[in-house]
Amino acid sequence: MTNTPTTPGVVPARLDPEILQDNFSDLEPPFDAHEAVVAADRCYFCHDAPCITACPTEIDIPLFIRQIQAGQPEGAARTILNQNILGGMCARVCPTETLCEEACVRELAEGKPVEIGRLQRYATDSLMARGIHPYERVAATGKRVAVVGAGPAGLACAHRLAMHGHDVVLMDARERIGGLNEYGIAAYKTAGDFAQAEVEWLLRIGGIETRTGVRLGRDVSLEDLRADYDAVFLGMGLAGVNALGVEGETREGARDAVDFIAELRQADDLTKLPIGRHVVVIGGGMTAVDAAVQSKLLGAEAVTMVYRRERDRMSASEHELDHAATAGVRIITNAQPVAVHGNGAVREVEFAYTRDGANGLESTGETFRLPADQVFKAIGQTLEGVPEGLTLAHGKIAVTGPGRTGLEGVWAGGDCTAGGEDLTVTAVAQGRDAAEDMHAALSA
Ligand SMILES: Cc1cc2nc3c(=O)[nH]c(=O)nc-3n(C[C@H](O)[C@H](O)[C@H](O)COP(=O)(O)OP(=O)(O)OC[C@H]3O[C@@H](n4cnc5c(N)ncnc54)[C@H](O)[C@@H]3O)c2cc1C
Ligand code: SF4
């Protein structure tokens, strides 16, 4: 180790390689067979199970838990994957504490839900470890569909279309398939290159041709796609990021949190990834939490997350905020950035305290400064490069029903569409449902 957490500046190798490896290994270790059966035994197998309704992909949770209890983890995996083809990733990344586990009757009764997420992981990992892909394509229909964006929405859509016998061309602007599963999700939630393993497993359905490095709007237009294919699905996510709009935000050392996270996810060797001694993260959502926690895990001495409103307005869940606090991240609320100071590179960030006033958020007039050699901006992402002709709602693509846009033959789903929750599982549900609607239209 060449540096320590207190070495000034933005430097690599603040921690020993073994500590780094440990820090970025599985957040929650997987169940073994015995632990899974014990956890499954806690389920009441409720009739009208509220956990199913709380799951955006409506997995039959009591059924898959009963299958685990009966010693059939692969059957359980099929139950999950029938509804959610990215059930392995969702088992790792879903905020279950605000979805199925929050709704679980044992959570209401005892404050301790059935561990649905970990059971789901046990089932899907068991099946994948045996190299089984339990789906086959039906006879080819001769229809060709373009899927733009290979994140969870595009992948779920492509898989379902391929199952129905359509030929899919899945294109993405990035070099690797997976969207934010590959470039965004915190590294400790998807250890062991799980995102790529899952993509390879999913593509085994056949009938999906992947084209990377292809950007809609640069290399191909929506008009071309509509002319060349029988249908088009747009699952482009949110490629743009919001700026702070304050003086000094382009100083060296200040950058978008999503870019930092993508770099971290693609790093072969974490000991080479530079991190600041004093890191300030601006924002209150999942991206801000992930940037802050991972900065700490890389060895930053002090990491502070600053959010402009009160804690209960943060979009990160209490569970995630607790995780950040446990990792050693300091959280300041009711403060907004005023300026990023420095001499070339960032030295300090100045904030003003805020309060809710008659006309919305207002400054109290009191300011403070935090030392910073690195600043991560995480105040939201935006839709970028929307093709012409699409109707927008709240800055995203407007859809009706299962992803129908206003354009004939064009569907959309995932983060790029209005009304979603910006979660992996919602993107999967929307991609799947759009594929079913496209299939119905293509079969008519
Ligand atoms: C840092 C971070 C952490 C997150 N953590 C979690 C979590 O723990 N749990 C959770 O449930 N959700 C999490 N989310 C949210 C989740 O990742 C997204 O909701 C989900 O990935 C959306 O899927 P998608 O397919 O709509 O879009 P994306 O995953 O963003 O995929 C869109 C794809 O489209 C491609 N693309 C974009 N523009 C074009 C174009 N013009 N031409 C071709 N391709 C294009 C992109 O390269 C990308 O691969 C996180 C998000 C971020 C940013
Ligand atoms: S609500 Fe909880 S106890 Fe009831 S079926 Fe779902 S997981 Fe089992």
Short mmCIF file of C-alpha atoms and ligand atoms in Angstrom, two decimals:
data_model
loop_
_atom_site.label_atom_id
_atom_site.label_comp_id
_atom_site.label_asym_id
_atom_site.label_seq_id
_atom_site.Cartn_x
_atom_site.Cartn_y
_atom_site.Cartn_z
CA MET A 1 0.00 0.00 0.00
CA THR A 2 1.42 3.37 -1.02
CA ASN A 3 -1.17 5.75 0.42
CA THR A 4 -3.47 5.93 3.46
CA PRO A 5 -6.94 7.42 4.03
CA THR A 6 -5.28 10.65 5.16
CA THR A 7 -2.99 11.14 2.15
CA PRO A 8 -3.94 14.55 0.69
CA GLY A 9 -5.53 14.81 -2.78
CA VAL A 10 -7.16 12.30 -5.08
CA VAL A 11 -4.97 9.21 -5.02
CA PRO A 12 -5.26 5.45 -5.55
CA ALA A 13 -4.46 2.60 -3.13
CA ARG A 14 -5.59 4.15 0.15
CA LEU A 15 -6.32 0.66 1.48
CA ASP A 16 -4.56 -2.70 1.24
CA PRO A 17 -5.72 -4.88 -1.69
CA GLU A 18 -7.13 -7.50 0.70
CA ILE A 19 -9.23 -4.89 2.51
CA LEU A 20 -10.49 -3.50 -0.80
CA GLN A 21 -11.42 -6.97 -1.98
CA ASP A 22 -13.28 -7.59 1.25
CA ASN A 23 -15.03 -4.21 1.09
CA PHE A 24 -16.37 -4.90 -2.40
CA SER A 25 -17.40 -8.51 -1.88
CA ASP A 26 -21.04 -9.57 -1.48
CA LEU A 27 -22.98 -7.16 0.73
CA GLU A 28 -25.09 -10.04 1.99
CA PRO A 29 -23.67 -13.56 1.75
CA PRO A 30 -25.86 -16.05 -0.12
CA PHE A 31 -27.88 -18.65 1.82
CA ASP A 32 -26.69 -22.24 1.86
CA ALA A 33 -29.30 -24.99 1.41
CA HIS A 34 -29.96 -25.35 5.13
CA GLU A 35 -30.30 -21.61 5.76
CA ALA A 36 -32.67 -21.34 2.80
CA VAL A 37 -35.00 -24.03 4.16
CA VAL A 38 -34.97 -22.41 7.61
CA ALA A 39 -35.82 -19.02 6.07
CA ALA A 40 -38.53 -20.62 3.87
CA ASP A 41 -40.10 -22.22 6.94
CA ARG A 42 -41.01 -18.75 8.25
CA CYS A 43 -43.42 -18.15 5.36
CA TYR A 44 -47.16 -18.50 6.16
CA PHE A 45 -47.96 -19.14 2.46
CA CYS A 46 -50.68 -16.53 2.72
CA HIS A 47 -53.76 -16.73 0.56
CA ASP A 48 -53.99 -13.32 -1.26
CA ALA A 49 -50.33 -12.83 -0.36
CA PRO A 50 -49.59 -9.09 -0.07
CA CYS A 51 -45.96 -9.71 -1.05
CA ILE A 52 -47.08 -10.68 -4.59
CA THR A 53 -49.02 -7.46 -5.04
CA ALA A 54 -46.05 -5.45 -3.77
CA CYS A 55 -43.72 -6.99 -6.37
CA PRO A 56 -43.75 -4.97 -9.63
CA THR A 57 -43.22 -8.23 -11.57
CA GLU A 58 -45.86 -10.06 -9.51
CA ILE A 59 -43.77 -13.12 -8.77
CA ASP A 60 -45.75 -15.88 -7.01
CA ILE A 61 -43.64 -15.55 -3.88
CA PRO A 62 -45.40 -18.10 -1.62
CA LEU A 63 -45.20 -20.67 -4.42
CA PHE A 64 -41.47 -20.27 -4.96
CA ILE A 65 -40.82 -20.29 -1.21
CA ARG A 66 -42.82 -23.53 -0.89
CA GLN A 67 -40.75 -25.03 -3.72
CA ILE A 68 -37.56 -24.13 -1.82
CA GLN A 69 -39.01 -25.65 1.33
CA ALA A 70 -39.75 -28.83 -0.65
CA GLY A 71 -36.12 -29.01 -1.81
CA GLN A 72 -36.84 -27.83 -5.37
CA PRO A 73 -34.78 -24.66 -5.81
CA GLU A 74 -34.74 -25.00 -9.58
CA GLY A 75 -38.52 -25.23 -9.73
CA ALA A 76 -38.55 -22.15 -7.51
CA ALA A 77 -36.25 -20.38 -9.98
CA ARG A 78 -38.63 -21.13 -12.84
CA THR A 79 -41.51 -19.64 -10.87
CA ILE A 80 -39.45 -16.47 -10.43
CA LEU A 81 -38.02 -16.28 -13.95
CA ASN A 82 -41.41 -16.83 -15.61
CA GLN A 83 -42.33 -13.39 -14.29
CA ASN A 84 -38.92 -11.75 -14.07
CA ILE A 85 -36.15 -12.96 -16.34
CA LEU A 86 -33.65 -10.83 -14.39
CA GLY A 87 -34.77 -12.41 -11.12
CA GLY A 88 -31.13 -13.07 -10.19
CA MET A 89 -30.17 -9.41 -10.40
CA CYS A 90 -33.39 -8.22 -8.78
CA ALA A 91 -32.73 -10.57 -5.85
CA ARG A 92 -29.51 -8.61 -5.30
CA VAL A 93 -30.61 -5.03 -5.98
CA CYS A 94 -34.33 -4.69 -5.23
CA PRO A 95 -35.09 -2.41 -2.30
CA THR A 96 -37.13 -5.31 -0.84
CA GLU A 97 -37.58 -3.29 2.36
CA THR A 98 -39.94 -1.00 0.46
CA LEU A 99 -41.49 -3.69 -1.76
CA CYS A 100 -42.28 -7.35 -1.00
CA GLU A 101 -40.64 -7.51 2.43
CA GLU A 102 -42.35 -4.35 3.59
CA ALA A 103 -45.70 -5.91 2.68
CA CYS A 104 -44.91 -9.30 4.26
CA VAL A 105 -47.35 -10.12 7.08
CA ARG A 106 -44.44 -11.16 9.29
CA GLU A 107 -42.97 -7.68 8.92
CA LEU A 108 -46.26 -6.20 10.09
CA ALA A 109 -46.63 -8.68 12.96
CA GLU A 110 -43.04 -9.01 14.17
CA GLY A 111 -40.96 -6.39 12.40
CA LYS A 112 -39.00 -9.20 10.73
CA PRO A 113 -40.17 -10.20 7.25
CA VAL A 114 -39.53 -13.46 5.45
CA GLU A 115 -36.21 -12.85 3.67
CA ILE A 116 -37.75 -12.97 0.22
CA GLY A 117 -34.83 -11.33 -1.60
CA ARG A 118 -32.24 -13.74 -0.25
CA LEU A 119 -34.50 -16.71 -0.94
CA GLN A 120 -34.98 -15.51 -4.50
CA ARG A 121 -31.23 -15.30 -4.90
CA TYR A 122 -30.80 -18.81 -3.53
CA ALA A 123 -33.27 -20.18 -6.09
CA THR A 124 -31.97 -18.31 -9.16
CA ASP A 125 -28.31 -18.91 -8.29
CA SER A 126 -29.01 -22.65 -7.91
CA LEU A 127 -30.45 -22.82 -11.40
CA MET A 128 -27.74 -20.71 -13.02
CA ALA A 129 -25.00 -22.69 -11.29
CA ARG A 130 -26.31 -25.79 -13.05
CA GLY A 131 -26.09 -24.00 -16.40
CA ILE A 132 -29.79 -24.43 -17.08
CA HIS A 133 -31.67 -22.00 -19.34
CA PRO A 134 -35.24 -23.21 -18.92
CA TYR A 135 -36.81 -21.49 -21.94
CA GLU A 136 -37.01 -22.35 -25.61
CA ARG A 137 -38.09 -20.33 -28.60
CA VAL A 138 -41.24 -21.24 -30.43
CA ALA A 139 -41.06 -21.54 -34.22
CA ALA A 140 -39.68 -18.42 -35.91
CA THR A 141 -42.35 -15.89 -36.88
CA GLY A 142 -40.23 -14.11 -39.48
CA LYS A 143 -40.80 -10.77 -37.71
CA ARG A 144 -37.85 -8.55 -36.82
CA VAL A 145 -37.80 -6.22 -33.84
CA ALA A 146 -35.25 -3.54 -32.92
CA VAL A 147 -34.64 -3.06 -29.20
CA VAL A 148 -32.69 0.10 -28.39
CA GLY A 149 -30.95 0.05 -25.00
CA ALA A 150 -29.68 -3.16 -23.42
CA GLY A 151 -30.48 -2.37 -19.80
CA PRO A 152 -33.02 -4.31 -17.72
CA ALA A 153 -35.98 -3.00 -19.79
CA GLY A 154 -34.39 -3.85 -23.15
CA LEU A 155 -33.11 -7.23 -21.98
CA ALA A 156 -36.47 -8.29 -20.54
CA CYS A 157 -38.24 -7.14 -23.69
CA ALA A 158 -35.74 -8.86 -26.00
CA HIS A 159 -35.93 -12.17 -24.11
CA ARG A 160 -39.72 -12.28 -24.14
CA LEU A 161 -39.88 -11.38 -27.86
CA ALA A 162 -37.28 -14.05 -28.67
CA MET A 163 -39.31 -16.64 -26.74
CA HIS A 164 -42.29 -15.78 -28.93
CA GLY A 165 -40.21 -16.56 -32.01
CA HIS A 166 -39.39 -13.03 -33.17
CA ASP A 167 -35.87 -12.10 -34.30
CA VAL A 168 -34.47 -9.35 -32.12
CA VAL A 169 -31.62 -6.94 -32.75
CA LEU A 170 -30.58 -5.53 -29.37
CA MET A 171 -28.46 -2.40 -29.77
CA ASP A 172 -26.71 -0.25 -27.22
CA ALA A 173 -24.47 2.81 -27.32
CA ARG A 174 -22.09 1.35 -24.72
CA GLU A 175 -19.45 -1.33 -25.20
CA ARG A 176 -21.06 -3.85 -22.86
CA ILE A 177 -24.60 -5.14 -22.59
CA GLY A 178 -26.50 -4.67 -19.32
CA GLY A 179 -27.24 -0.96 -18.92
CA LEU A 180 -27.00 0.17 -15.31
CA ASN A 181 -26.75 -3.46 -14.15
CA GLU A 182 -23.28 -3.29 -15.70
CA TYR A 183 -22.45 0.40 -15.26
CA GLY A 184 -24.49 1.67 -12.31
CA ILE A 185 -25.47 -0.77 -9.57
CA ALA A 186 -23.10 -0.68 -6.57
CA ALA A 187 -20.23 -3.15 -7.01
CA TYR A 188 -20.89 -4.93 -3.70
CA LYS A 189 -24.47 -5.73 -4.78
CA THR A 190 -23.36 -7.58 -7.90
CA ALA A 191 -20.02 -9.09 -6.94
CA GLY A 192 -18.24 -11.64 -9.11
CA ASP A 193 -19.22 -10.04 -12.44
CA PHE A 194 -22.76 -11.33 -11.95
CA ALA A 195 -24.21 -8.76 -14.38
CA GLN A 196 -22.29 -10.21 -17.36
CA ALA A 197 -22.94 -13.80 -16.27
CA GLU A 198 -26.66 -13.07 -16.19
CA VAL A 199 -26.59 -11.39 -19.62
CA GLU A 200 -24.81 -14.41 -21.13
CA TRP A 201 -27.30 -16.72 -19.48
CA LEU A 202 -30.27 -14.66 -20.75
CA LEU A 203 -28.98 -14.55 -24.34
CA ARG A 204 -28.92 -18.34 -24.43
CA ILE A 205 -32.58 -18.18 -25.47
CA GLY A 206 -31.23 -17.50 -29.00
CA GLY A 207 -32.71 -15.22 -31.62
CA ILE A 208 -31.17 -12.07 -30.11
CA GLU A 209 -28.38 -10.41 -32.07
CA THR A 210 -26.46 -7.85 -30.01
CA ARG A 211 -24.89 -4.74 -31.51
CA THR A 212 -22.85 -2.58 -29.14
CA GLY A 213 -21.41 0.87 -29.79
CA VAL A 214 -24.57 1.78 -31.75
CA ARG A 215 -26.21 5.02 -30.64
CA LEU A 216 -29.72 5.95 -31.71
CA GLY A 217 -29.57 9.48 -33.10
CA ARG A 218 -25.93 9.14 -34.18
CA ASP A 219 -25.50 5.79 -35.93
CA VAL A 220 -29.11 5.04 -36.65
CA SER A 221 -32.37 7.02 -36.63
CA LEU A 222 -35.78 6.04 -35.35
CA GLU A 223 -37.08 6.60 -38.89
CA ASP A 224 -34.61 3.99 -40.23
CA LEU A 225 -35.57 1.53 -37.53
CA ARG A 226 -39.27 1.94 -38.20
CA ALA A 227 -38.63 1.35 -41.90
CA ASP A 228 -36.34 -1.66 -41.41
CA TYR A 229 -38.08 -3.53 -38.58
CA ASP A 230 -41.60 -4.71 -37.83
CA ALA A 231 -41.54 -3.02 -34.40
CA VAL A 232 -39.22 -0.94 -32.21
CA PHE A 233 -38.75 -0.89 -28.43
CA LEU A 234 -36.97 2.04 -26.78
CA GLY A 235 -35.33 1.28 -23.42
CA MET A 236 -32.72 4.01 -23.41
CA GLY A 237 -32.74 4.86 -19.73
CA LEU A 238 -31.64 8.30 -18.64
CA ALA A 239 -28.29 9.13 -20.20
CA GLY A 240 -28.10 12.80 -19.15
CA VAL A 241 -27.29 14.24 -15.73
CA ASN A 242 -28.45 17.42 -14.02
CA ALA A 243 -25.93 20.17 -13.35
CA LEU A 244 -25.74 21.93 -9.97
CA GLY A 245 -25.83 25.36 -11.59
CA VAL A 246 -23.30 26.86 -9.17
CA GLU A 247 -20.00 28.60 -9.67
CA GLY A 248 -16.97 26.31 -9.84
CA GLU A 249 -18.80 23.04 -10.51
CA THR A 250 -16.49 22.19 -13.43
CA ARG A 251 -13.33 22.43 -11.34
CA GLU A 252 -10.96 19.49 -11.44
CA GLY A 253 -12.18 16.92 -8.94
CA ALA A 254 -15.89 17.69 -9.38
CA ARG A 255 -17.75 15.19 -11.54
CA ASP A 256 -21.01 13.34 -12.04
CA ALA A 257 -21.52 10.52 -9.55
CA VAL A 258 -22.80 8.17 -12.28
CA ASP A 259 -19.52 8.52 -14.22
CA PHE A 260 -17.50 7.74 -11.11
CA ILE A 261 -19.66 4.69 -10.39
CA ALA A 262 -19.37 3.47 -14.00
CA GLU A 263 -15.58 3.82 -13.82
CA LEU A 264 -15.55 1.91 -10.55
CA ARG A 265 -17.72 -0.87 -12.00
CA GLN A 266 -15.43 -1.21 -15.03
CA ALA A 267 -12.15 -1.09 -13.05
CA ASP A 268 -10.14 -4.31 -13.27
CA ASP A 269 -8.04 -3.33 -10.28
CA LEU A 270 -9.57 -1.21 -7.52
CA THR A 271 -6.16 -0.42 -6.06
CA LYS A 272 -5.59 1.78 -9.14
CA LEU A 273 -8.78 3.80 -8.76
CA PRO A 274 -8.05 7.27 -7.33
CA ILE A 275 -10.30 8.60 -4.56
CA GLY A 276 -10.23 11.82 -2.54
CA ARG A 277 -9.34 12.22 1.11
CA HIS A 278 -12.38 14.44 1.69
CA VAL A 279 -15.29 13.50 -0.55
CA VAL A 280 -18.53 15.48 -0.75
CA VAL A 281 -21.56 13.93 -2.47
CA ILE A 282 -24.46 16.19 -3.37
CA GLY A 283 -27.87 14.52 -3.62
CA GLY A 284 -30.30 12.36 -1.67
CA GLY A 285 -31.06 9.34 -3.84
CA MET A 286 -29.70 5.88 -4.49
CA THR A 287 -26.93 7.22 -6.74
CA ALA A 288 -25.74 9.59 -4.01
CA VAL A 289 -25.74 6.79 -1.42
CA ASP A 290 -23.85 4.44 -3.74
CA ALA A 291 -21.23 7.06 -4.61
CA ALA A 292 -20.76 7.96 -0.94
CA VAL A 293 -20.58 4.39 0.38
CA GLN A 294 -18.21 3.26 -2.36
CA SER A 295 -15.95 6.28 -1.76
CA LYS A 296 -15.71 5.23 1.86
CA LEU A 297 -15.02 1.62 0.88
CA LEU A 298 -12.20 2.82 -1.38
CA GLY A 299 -10.60 4.45 1.65
CA ALA A 300 -11.63 8.12 1.65
CA GLU A 301 -11.06 9.52 5.14
CA ALA A 302 -14.23 11.64 5.30
CA VAL A 303 -17.31 11.30 3.11
CA THR A 304 -20.26 13.66 3.51
CA MET A 305 -23.57 13.43 1.69
CA VAL A 306 -25.45 16.71 1.53
CA TYR A 307 -29.14 16.98 0.63
CA ARG A 308 -31.11 20.18 0.21
CA ARG A 309 -34.33 19.14 1.94
CA GLU A 310 -35.27 17.19 5.05
CA ARG A 311 -34.30 13.57 5.49
CA ASP A 312 -37.79 12.21 4.89
CA ARG A 313 -37.79 13.82 1.43
CA MET A 314 -34.69 11.89 0.33
CA SER A 315 -35.47 9.31 -2.35
CA ALA A 316 -33.00 6.83 -0.87
CA SER A 317 -34.77 4.46 1.53
CA GLU A 318 -34.17 4.49 5.31
CA HIS A 319 -32.47 1.13 4.86
CA GLU A 320 -30.00 2.61 2.37
CA LEU A 321 -29.39 5.68 4.52
CA ASP A 322 -28.69 3.42 7.49
CA HIS A 323 -26.30 1.45 5.32
CA ALA A 324 -24.50 4.67 4.40
CA ALA A 325 -24.29 5.75 8.05
CA THR A 326 -22.96 2.31 9.05
CA ALA A 327 -20.29 2.58 6.35
CA GLY A 328 -19.20 5.86 7.97
CA VAL A 329 -20.85 8.38 5.67
CA ARG A 330 -21.95 11.63 7.33
CA ILE A 331 -25.32 12.89 6.16
CA ILE A 332 -26.22 16.59 6.24
CA THR A 333 -29.74 17.66 5.30
CA ASN A 334 -31.33 21.04 4.63
CA ALA A 335 -28.29 22.46 2.88
CA GLN A 336 -27.76 23.34 -0.79
CA PRO A 337 -24.53 24.10 -2.66
CA VAL A 338 -23.69 27.73 -3.35
CA ALA A 339 -20.21 27.43 -4.88
CA VAL A 340 -17.35 25.00 -5.43
CA HIS A 341 -14.15 26.75 -4.37
CA GLY A 342 -10.56 26.01 -5.27
CA ASN A 343 -7.57 27.08 -7.20
CA GLY A 344 -7.92 24.99 -10.36
CA ALA A 345 -8.83 21.87 -8.43
CA VAL A 346 -11.61 21.64 -5.85
CA ARG A 347 -10.68 22.64 -2.28
CA GLU A 348 -14.01 23.35 -0.55
CA VAL A 349 -17.73 23.33 -1.22
CA GLU A 350 -19.83 26.14 0.20
CA PHE A 351 -23.40 25.39 1.26
CA ALA A 352 -26.34 27.47 2.48
CA TYR A 353 -28.76 26.08 5.04
CA THR A 354 -32.31 25.82 3.76
CA ARG A 355 -35.85 25.70 5.11
CA ASP A 356 -39.31 25.31 3.62
CA GLY A 357 -40.75 28.79 3.06
CA ALA A 358 -44.05 30.11 1.71
CA ASN A 359 -42.67 29.93 -1.86
CA GLY A 360 -40.87 26.61 -1.52
CA LEU A 361 -37.31 25.94 -0.46
CA GLU A 362 -35.44 29.05 0.69
CA SER A 363 -32.01 29.81 2.08
CA THR A 364 -31.72 30.76 5.75
CA GLY A 365 -28.79 33.03 4.83
CA GLU A 366 -26.40 31.01 6.96
CA THR A 367 -23.57 29.29 5.07
CA PHE A 368 -20.81 26.79 5.84
CA ARG A 369 -17.95 25.14 3.96
CA LEU A 370 -16.81 21.55 3.76
CA PRO A 371 -13.25 20.64 2.77
CA ALA A 372 -13.29 18.58 -0.44
CA ASP A 373 -10.80 17.27 -2.94
CA GLN A 374 -13.51 15.35 -4.75
CA VAL A 375 -17.15 16.29 -5.33
CA PHE A 376 -19.75 13.93 -6.78
CA LYS A 377 -22.90 15.43 -8.25
CA ALA A 378 -25.92 13.16 -7.88
CA ILE A 379 -28.96 15.38 -8.25
CA GLY A 380 -30.80 13.36 -10.86
CA GLN A 381 -30.62 12.05 -14.39
CA THR A 382 -32.44 13.19 -17.51
CA LEU A 383 -33.56 11.77 -20.80
CA GLU A 384 -31.12 12.65 -23.57
CA GLY A 385 -31.38 12.44 -27.35
CA VAL A 386 -35.12 11.82 -27.66
CA PRO A 387 -35.93 10.98 -31.26
CA GLU A 388 -38.31 13.33 -33.06
CA GLY A 389 -42.00 12.57 -33.13
CA LEU A 390 -42.31 11.16 -29.62
CA THR A 391 -44.60 12.81 -27.10
CA LEU A 392 -43.03 13.66 -23.76
CA ALA A 393 -44.54 13.90 -20.28
CA HIS A 394 -42.51 15.34 -17.39
CA GLY A 395 -39.37 15.17 -19.56
CA LYS A 396 -39.75 11.46 -20.33
CA ILE A 397 -41.38 9.46 -23.12
CA ALA A 398 -45.16 9.39 -22.65
CA VAL A 399 -46.68 5.91 -22.90
CA THR A 400 -50.10 4.42 -22.51
CA GLY A 401 -50.88 0.91 -21.34
CA PRO A 402 -48.02 -1.53 -21.83
CA GLY A 403 -45.49 0.93 -23.23
CA ARG A 404 -47.27 2.23 -26.33
CA THR A 405 -45.85 5.53 -27.50
CA GLY A 406 -47.77 7.91 -29.73
CA LEU A 407 -45.88 6.54 -32.76
CA GLU A 408 -47.22 3.54 -34.66
CA GLY A 409 -45.00 0.48 -34.14
CA VAL A 410 -42.89 2.07 -31.38
CA TRP A 411 -43.01 0.97 -27.75
CA ALA A 412 -40.92 2.17 -24.80
CA GLY A 413 -40.22 1.14 -21.21
CA GLY A 414 -37.94 1.53 -18.22
CA ASP A 415 -36.42 4.74 -16.86
CA CYS A 416 -36.87 6.64 -20.16
CA THR A 417 -40.66 6.52 -19.82
CA ALA A 418 -42.90 8.68 -17.66
CA GLY A 419 -44.55 7.30 -14.58
CA GLY A 420 -42.01 4.62 -13.63
CA GLU A 421 -40.22 4.25 -10.32
CA ASP A 422 -36.68 4.14 -11.74
CA LEU A 423 -35.94 0.72 -10.31
CA THR A 424 -34.43 -2.33 -11.99
CA VAL A 425 -37.51 -4.43 -11.26
CA THR A 426 -39.91 -1.85 -12.72
CA ALA A 427 -37.82 -1.65 -15.88
CA VAL A 428 -37.99 -5.44 -16.20
CA ALA A 429 -41.77 -5.45 -15.73
CA GLN A 430 -42.23 -2.71 -18.32
CA GLY A 431 -39.94 -4.39 -20.86
CA ARG A 432 -41.76 -7.70 -20.41
CA ASP A 433 -45.24 -6.18 -20.68
CA ALA A 434 -44.32 -4.15 -23.76
CA ALA A 435 -42.98 -7.33 -25.39
CA GLU A 436 -46.30 -9.10 -24.79
CA ASP A 437 -48.18 -6.18 -26.33
CA MET A 438 -45.79 -6.07 -29.29
CA HIS A 439 -46.23 -9.80 -29.77
CA ALA A 440 -50.00 -9.41 -29.80
CA ALA A 441 -49.70 -6.61 -32.38
CA LEU A 442 -47.24 -8.58 -34.52
CA SER A 443 -49.47 -11.66 -34.42
CA ALA A 444 -52.66 -9.82 -35.36
C1 LIG B 1 -25.93 4.60 -9.53
C2 LIG B 1 -27.23 3.89 -9.62
C3 LIG B 1 -27.52 2.89 -8.71
C4 LIG B 1 -28.74 2.22 -8.78
N1 LIG B 1 -29.00 1.24 -7.88
C5 LIG B 1 -30.18 0.58 -7.94
C6 LIG B 1 -30.47 -0.46 -7.01
O1 LIG B 1 -29.67 -0.78 -6.14
N2 LIG B 1 -31.67 -1.09 -7.12
C7 LIG B 1 -32.59 -0.77 -8.10
O2 LIG B 1 -33.66 -1.39 -8.17
N3 LIG B 1 -32.34 0.23 -8.98
C8 LIG B 1 -31.16 0.89 -8.93
N4 LIG B 1 -30.90 1.90 -9.81
C9 LIG B 1 -31.91 2.19 -10.86
C10 LIG B 1 -31.83 1.14 -11.99
O3 LIG B 1 -30.48 0.87 -12.30
C11 LIG B 1 -32.59 1.62 -13.21
O4 LIG B 1 -33.91 1.92 -12.82
C12 LIG B 1 -32.62 0.60 -14.33
O5 LIG B 1 -31.33 0.22 -14.73
C13 LIG B 1 -33.40 1.13 -15.53
O6 LIG B 1 -33.31 0.22 -16.57
P1 LIG B 1 -33.44 0.72 -18.08
O7 LIG B 1 -33.30 -0.51 -18.92
O8 LIG B 1 -34.65 1.54 -18.23
O9 LIG B 1 -32.23 1.72 -18.31
P2 LIG B 1 -30.63 1.56 -18.19
O10 LIG B 1 -30.25 0.50 -17.24
O11 LIG B 1 -30.13 2.93 -17.96
O12 LIG B 1 -30.22 1.08 -19.64
C14 LIG B 1 -30.38 1.93 -20.76
C15 LIG B 1 -29.40 1.51 -21.83
O13 LIG B 1 -29.67 2.29 -23.00
C16 LIG B 1 -28.44 2.68 -23.58
N5 LIG B 1 -28.68 3.92 -24.36
C17 LIG B 1 -28.97 5.15 -23.89
N6 LIG B 1 -29.13 6.01 -24.91
C18 LIG B 1 -28.96 5.28 -26.05
C19 LIG B 1 -29.01 5.60 -27.44
N7 LIG B 1 -29.28 6.84 -27.88
N8 LIG B 1 -28.77 4.61 -28.34
C20 LIG B 1 -28.49 3.34 -27.91
N9 LIG B 1 -28.43 3.00 -26.60
C21 LIG B 1 -28.67 3.94 -25.70
C22 LIG B 1 -27.51 2.90 -22.41
O14 LIG B 1 -26.16 2.77 -22.81
C23 LIG B 1 -27.95 1.78 -21.47
O15 LIG B 1 -27.20 0.61 -21.65
C24 LIG B 1 -29.69 2.58 -9.77
C25 LIG B 1 -29.41 3.60 -10.68
C26 LIG B 1 -28.20 4.26 -10.60
C27 LIG B 1 -27.91 5.37 -11.56
S1 SF4 B 2 -46.57 -12.09 2.94
FE1 SF4 B 2 -44.72 -13.01 3.91
S2 SF4 B 2 -45.55 -14.78 5.00
FE2 SF4 B 2 -47.14 -14.19 3.53
S3 SF4 B 2 -46.74 -15.37 1.64
FE3 SF4 B 2 -45.61 -13.46 1.43
S4 SF4 B 2 -43.55 -13.93 2.22
FE4 SF4 B 2 -44.91 -15.56 2.98
#
